[in-house]
Short mmCIF file of C-alpha atoms in Angstrom, two decimals:
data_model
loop_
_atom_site.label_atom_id
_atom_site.label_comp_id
_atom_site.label_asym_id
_atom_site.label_seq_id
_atom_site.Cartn_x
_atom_site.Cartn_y
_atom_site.Cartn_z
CA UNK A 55 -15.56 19.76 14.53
CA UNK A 56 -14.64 17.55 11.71
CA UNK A 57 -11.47 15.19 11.54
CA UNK A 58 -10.75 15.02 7.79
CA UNK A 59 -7.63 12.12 6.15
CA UNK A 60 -7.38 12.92 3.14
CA UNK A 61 -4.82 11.87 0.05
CA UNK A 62 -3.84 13.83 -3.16
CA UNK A 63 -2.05 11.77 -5.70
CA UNK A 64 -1.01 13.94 -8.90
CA UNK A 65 1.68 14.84 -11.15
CA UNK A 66 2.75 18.13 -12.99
CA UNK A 67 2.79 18.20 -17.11
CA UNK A 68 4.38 21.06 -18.97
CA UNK A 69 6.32 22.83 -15.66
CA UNK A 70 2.73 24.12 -14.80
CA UNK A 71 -0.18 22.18 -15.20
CA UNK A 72 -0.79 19.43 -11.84
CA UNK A 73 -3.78 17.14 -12.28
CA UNK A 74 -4.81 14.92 -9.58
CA UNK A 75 -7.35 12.28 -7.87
CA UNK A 76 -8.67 13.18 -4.37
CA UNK A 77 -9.83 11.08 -2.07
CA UNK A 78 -11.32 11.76 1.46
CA UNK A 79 -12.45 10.15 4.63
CA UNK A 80 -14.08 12.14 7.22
CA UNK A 81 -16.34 12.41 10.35
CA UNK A 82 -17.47 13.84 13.84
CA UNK A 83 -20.09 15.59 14.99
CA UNK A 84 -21.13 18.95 13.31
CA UNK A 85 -21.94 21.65 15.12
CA UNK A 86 -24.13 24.08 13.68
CA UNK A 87 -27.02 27.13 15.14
CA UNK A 88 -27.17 25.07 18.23
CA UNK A 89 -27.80 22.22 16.91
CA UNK A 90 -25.52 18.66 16.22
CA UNK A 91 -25.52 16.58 13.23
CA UNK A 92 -23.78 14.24 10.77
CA UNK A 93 -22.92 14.25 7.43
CA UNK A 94 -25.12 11.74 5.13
CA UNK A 95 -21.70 10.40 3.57
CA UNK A 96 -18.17 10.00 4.93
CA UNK A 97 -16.24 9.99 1.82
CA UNK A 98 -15.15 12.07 -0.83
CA UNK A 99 -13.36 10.91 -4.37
CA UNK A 100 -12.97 13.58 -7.15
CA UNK A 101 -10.45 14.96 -9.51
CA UNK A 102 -8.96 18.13 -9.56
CA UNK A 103 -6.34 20.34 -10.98
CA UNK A 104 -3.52 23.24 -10.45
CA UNK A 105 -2.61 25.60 -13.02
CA UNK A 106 0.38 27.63 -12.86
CA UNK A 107 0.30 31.73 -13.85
CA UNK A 108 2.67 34.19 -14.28
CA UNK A 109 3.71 36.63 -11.29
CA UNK A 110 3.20 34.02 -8.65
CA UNK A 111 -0.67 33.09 -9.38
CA UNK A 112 -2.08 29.80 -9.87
CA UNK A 113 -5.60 28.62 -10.85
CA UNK A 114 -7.32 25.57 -9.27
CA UNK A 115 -10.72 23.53 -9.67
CA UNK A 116 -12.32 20.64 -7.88
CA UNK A 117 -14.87 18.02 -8.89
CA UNK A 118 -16.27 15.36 -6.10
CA UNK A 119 -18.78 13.43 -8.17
CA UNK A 120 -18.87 10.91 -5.25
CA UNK A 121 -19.80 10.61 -1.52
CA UNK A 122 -20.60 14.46 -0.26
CA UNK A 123 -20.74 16.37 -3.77
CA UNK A 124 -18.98 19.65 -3.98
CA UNK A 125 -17.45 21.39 -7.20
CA UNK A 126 -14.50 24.10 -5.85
CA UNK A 127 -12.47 26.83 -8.02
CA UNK A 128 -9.92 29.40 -6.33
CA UNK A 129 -7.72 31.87 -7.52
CA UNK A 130 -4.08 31.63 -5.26
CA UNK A 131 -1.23 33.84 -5.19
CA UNK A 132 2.65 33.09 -3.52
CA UNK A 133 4.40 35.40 -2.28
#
């Protein structure tokens, strides 16, 4: 269980390239093997961005230097 707010503010250069700023606020319990936790932090402020690709693909990345740490990457695809 986790009850993430979080806001995105960004803006799209070229027709296909979207940087933004992330931030998050989260918490709850966590639930994990049987056991019940917290998280350390509560918080979350990065950067990220959205690249477009032809035939309906799109590259992303995340950084979140502060609060809980994570670096993300994904490959999507619209149909």
């Amino acid at each position: 269980v986790d009850l993430p707010l979080t806001t995105v503010v960004g803006w799209t250069l070229f027709e296909r390239f979207t940087p933004y700023a992330v931030g998050r606020l989260f918490g709850g319990p966590v639930f994990w093997r049987n056991q019940t936790g917290t998280d350390l932090y509560h918080y979350q402020v990065g950067a990220g961005f959205v690249v477009g690709l032809p035939f309906g693909f799109d590259l992303s990345a995340e950084l979140v230097p502060l609060g809980e740490q994570r670096v993300t990457a994904g490959l999507g695809y619209s149909f």
